[in-house]
Amino acid sequence: MKKLLLITALIVTINFSFAQSLQKGNLVGLHVITTKLNAGATMDQFKEFFISKVLPVYEKEFKAKGYLVKAVRGDNNNSFGIIWIFDTEQDRDKYFNSDGTPNNAGKSAMEKVNVVEEELKKFGTYDTKYTDWVVQ
C-alpha cells in the first residue's frame, strides 16, 4: 500500500512539475509567418531547424518561451505561426520599444539571434505579422 501511495504521489508531482499554463498578466505574442523556401529545401527541413536551433536561441536571449504552430482550420489554414510567451508585459518591454522596434537590450539580443537566423537562410526566409495579448 505504501508503494502504491508513493508511486501515485510521484506521478502527480511529475505531472504538475511539467504542466505549463497561462497565468494572469502573461504577455502572449501571436505571430503569423509567411515562409519562402529556397530551391531544394523542404518545409520539414525549415521547421526542424526553426524548432531545434532558432527557437532555443530566441528563448535564451529574450527570456521567453516560443512555440512554432501550424494552423489547421480558419482564416490562416495551412500557415505557420509563432507563439511567444513572456511572464509579463514589462518583461517584453525590456527588449522592445512601444512601436515594436528593439531597444538597446533587444538589439543586443538580436545580434546573438542573427547568427542562427543566417543559418536558417540555407532553407528559406520568413516574415511575420504579430499582435501581442495580455492574459486577463
mmCIF file of C-alpha atoms in Angstrom:
data_model
loop_
_atom_site.group_PDB
_atom_site.id
_atom_site.type_symbol
_atom_site.label_atom_id
_atom_site.label_comp_id
_atom_site.label_asym_id
_atom_site.label_seq_id
_atom_site.Cartn_x
_atom_site.Cartn_y
_atom_site.Cartn_z
ATOM 1 C CA MET A 1 0.000 0.000 0.000
ATOM 2 C CA LYS A 2 2.854 2.366 0.825
ATOM 3 C CA LYS A 3 4.435 1.703 -2.584
ATOM 4 C CA LEU A 4 1.154 2.464 -4.340
ATOM 5 C CA LEU A 5 0.784 5.757 -2.448
ATOM 6 C CA LEU A 6 4.394 6.692 -3.147
ATOM 7 C CA ILE A 7 4.073 5.906 -6.866
ATOM 8 C CA THR A 8 0.806 7.855 -7.083
ATOM 9 C CA ALA A 9 2.400 10.831 -5.317
ATOM 10 C CA LEU A 10 5.383 10.750 -7.675
ATOM 11 C CA ILE A 11 3.171 10.590 -10.767
ATOM 12 C CA VAL A 12 1.073 13.529 -9.577
ATOM 13 C CA THR A 13 4.205 15.536 -8.733
ATOM 14 C CA ILE A 14 5.798 14.815 -12.095
ATOM 15 C CA ASN A 15 2.623 15.776 -13.972
ATOM 16 C CA PHE A 16 2.339 19.086 -12.138
ATOM 17 C CA SER A 17 6.032 19.910 -12.444
ATOM 18 C CA PHE A 18 5.895 19.648 -16.240
ATOM 19 C CA ALA A 19 2.499 21.258 -16.697
ATOM 20 C CA GLN A 20 2.540 24.756 -18.125
ATOM 21 C CA SER A 21 -0.370 27.096 -18.298
ATOM 22 C CA LEU A 22 -1.006 30.733 -18.966
ATOM 23 C CA GLN A 23 -1.252 32.962 -15.936
ATOM 24 C CA LYS A 24 -2.972 36.308 -15.476
ATOM 25 C CA GLY A 25 -0.581 39.019 -16.655
ATOM 26 C CA ASN A 26 1.375 36.842 -19.120
ATOM 27 C CA LEU A 27 2.074 38.511 -22.431
ATOM 28 C CA VAL A 28 1.369 36.310 -25.446
ATOM 29 C CA GLY A 29 2.714 37.360 -28.829
ATOM 30 C CA LEU A 30 0.915 35.719 -31.741
ATOM 31 C CA HIS A 31 2.911 35.909 -34.972
ATOM 32 C CA VAL A 32 1.588 34.700 -38.327
ATOM 33 C CA ILE A 33 4.559 33.855 -40.510
ATOM 34 C CA THR A 34 4.947 33.733 -44.269
ATOM 35 C CA THR A 35 7.702 31.371 -45.351
ATOM 36 C CA LYS A 36 9.601 31.432 -48.637
ATOM 37 C CA LEU A 37 11.591 28.228 -49.133
ATOM 38 C CA ASN A 38 14.798 28.087 -51.137
ATOM 39 C CA ALA A 39 15.016 25.784 -54.151
ATOM 40 C CA GLY A 40 15.646 22.243 -52.943
ATOM 41 C CA ALA A 41 14.625 22.963 -49.335
ATOM 42 C CA THR A 42 11.579 21.375 -47.759
ATOM 43 C CA MET A 43 9.176 22.745 -45.194
ATOM 44 C CA ASP A 44 10.144 19.868 -42.896
ATOM 45 C CA GLN A 45 13.792 20.979 -43.018
ATOM 46 C CA PHE A 46 12.795 24.573 -42.319
ATOM 47 C CA LYS A 47 10.521 23.557 -39.419
ATOM 48 C CA GLU A 48 13.077 21.209 -37.854
ATOM 49 C CA PHE A 49 15.835 23.821 -37.976
ATOM 50 C CA PHE A 50 13.495 26.503 -36.646
ATOM 51 C CA ILE A 51 12.332 24.352 -33.722
ATOM 52 C CA SER A 52 15.717 22.854 -32.823
ATOM 53 C CA LYS A 53 18.024 25.824 -33.477
ATOM 54 C CA VAL A 54 16.197 29.147 -33.871
ATOM 55 C CA LEU A 55 13.627 28.982 -31.062
ATOM 56 C CA PRO A 56 16.134 27.991 -28.342
ATOM 57 C CA VAL A 57 18.351 30.997 -29.126
ATOM 58 C CA TYR A 58 15.399 33.388 -29.060
ATOM 59 C CA GLU A 59 14.204 31.839 -25.787
ATOM 60 C CA LYS A 60 17.635 32.250 -24.198
ATOM 61 C CA GLU A 61 18.224 35.814 -25.374
ATOM 62 C CA PHE A 62 14.709 37.171 -24.813
ATOM 63 C CA LYS A 63 13.805 35.170 -21.678
ATOM 64 C CA ALA A 64 10.541 33.999 -23.270
ATOM 65 C CA LYS A 65 9.038 30.678 -24.322
ATOM 66 C CA GLY A 66 8.389 30.147 -28.035
ATOM 67 C CA TYR A 67 6.344 27.620 -29.993
ATOM 68 C CA LEU A 68 6.099 27.036 -33.730
ATOM 69 C CA VAL A 69 2.461 26.264 -34.558
ATOM 70 C CA LYS A 70 0.570 25.260 -37.697
ATOM 71 C CA ALA A 71 -2.960 26.429 -38.462
ATOM 72 C CA VAL A 72 -5.299 23.542 -39.250
ATOM 73 C CA ARG A 73 -8.556 25.475 -39.638
ATOM 74 C CA GLY A 74 -9.829 29.000 -40.164
ATOM 75 C CA ASP A 75 -8.521 32.074 -41.950
ATOM 76 C CA ASN A 76 -4.873 31.068 -41.692
ATOM 77 C CA ASN A 77 -5.367 27.371 -42.528
ATOM 78 C CA ASN A 78 -2.108 25.629 -43.549
ATOM 79 C CA SER A 79 0.044 28.554 -42.486
ATOM 80 C CA PHE A 80 2.512 28.706 -39.626
ATOM 81 C CA GLY A 81 2.823 30.925 -36.638
ATOM 82 C CA ILE A 82 4.935 31.519 -33.595
ATOM 83 C CA ILE A 83 3.556 31.918 -30.103
ATOM 84 C CA TRP A 84 5.809 33.845 -27.711
ATOM 85 C CA ILE A 85 5.053 33.873 -24.005
ATOM 86 C CA PHE A 86 6.657 36.425 -21.696
ATOM 87 C CA ASP A 87 5.918 36.350 -17.974
ATOM 88 C CA THR A 88 4.704 39.962 -18.110
ATOM 89 C CA GLU A 89 4.311 42.902 -20.429
ATOM 90 C CA GLN A 90 7.223 44.539 -18.597
ATOM 91 C CA ASP A 91 9.428 41.546 -19.463
ATOM 92 C CA ARG A 92 8.683 42.093 -23.147
ATOM 93 C CA ASP A 93 9.319 45.826 -22.731
ATOM 94 C CA LYS A 94 12.877 45.087 -21.542
ATOM 95 C CA TYR A 95 13.641 44.296 -25.205
ATOM 96 C CA PHE A 96 11.178 46.276 -27.318
ATOM 97 C CA ASN A 97 10.011 49.892 -27.598
ATOM 98 C CA SER A 98 6.304 50.741 -27.677
ATOM 99 C CA ASP A 99 6.383 50.767 -31.504
ATOM 100 C CA GLY A 100 7.724 47.178 -31.572
ATOM 101 C CA THR A 101 11.285 48.072 -32.547
ATOM 102 C CA PRO A 102 14.115 46.613 -30.465
ATOM 103 C CA ASN A 103 15.579 48.864 -27.769
ATOM 104 C CA ASN A 104 19.266 48.594 -26.739
ATOM 105 C CA ALA A 105 18.759 45.297 -24.870
ATOM 106 C CA GLY A 106 16.701 43.967 -27.789
ATOM 107 C CA LYS A 107 19.367 44.964 -30.294
ATOM 108 C CA SER A 108 21.997 43.195 -28.208
ATOM 109 C CA ALA A 109 19.837 40.049 -28.076
ATOM 110 C CA MET A 110 19.135 40.262 -31.820
ATOM 111 C CA GLU A 111 22.870 40.312 -32.584
ATOM 112 C CA LYS A 112 23.118 36.862 -30.998
ATOM 113 C CA VAL A 113 19.925 35.638 -32.662
ATOM 114 C CA ASN A 114 21.015 36.864 -36.103
ATOM 115 C CA VAL A 115 23.783 34.249 -36.178
ATOM 116 C CA VAL A 116 21.255 31.389 -36.188
ATOM 117 C CA GLU A 117 18.835 33.342 -38.412
ATOM 118 C CA GLU A 118 21.626 33.493 -41.027
ATOM 119 C CA GLU A 119 21.976 29.696 -40.825
ATOM 120 C CA LEU A 120 18.216 29.347 -41.341
ATOM 121 C CA LYS A 121 18.558 31.126 -44.692
ATOM 122 C CA LYS A 122 20.008 27.954 -46.222
ATOM 123 C CA PHE A 123 16.403 26.647 -46.103
ATOM 124 C CA GLY A 124 14.468 29.871 -46.662
ATOM 125 C CA THR A 125 13.257 33.113 -45.155
ATOM 126 C CA TYR A 126 10.156 34.260 -43.311
ATOM 127 C CA ASP A 127 8.225 37.414 -42.475
ATOM 128 C CA THR A 128 5.867 37.929 -39.550
ATOM 129 C CA LYS A 129 2.813 39.951 -38.646
ATOM 130 C CA TYR A 130 2.044 39.982 -34.954
ATOM 131 C CA THR A 131 -0.300 41.035 -32.204
ATOM 132 C CA ASP A 132 0.597 40.999 -28.512
ATOM 133 C CA TRP A 133 -2.040 39.973 -25.988
ATOM 134 C CA VAL A 134 -2.082 40.167 -22.165
ATOM 135 C CA VAL A 135 -3.821 37.329 -20.333
ATOM 136 C CA GLN A 136 -6.652 38.700 -18.220
#
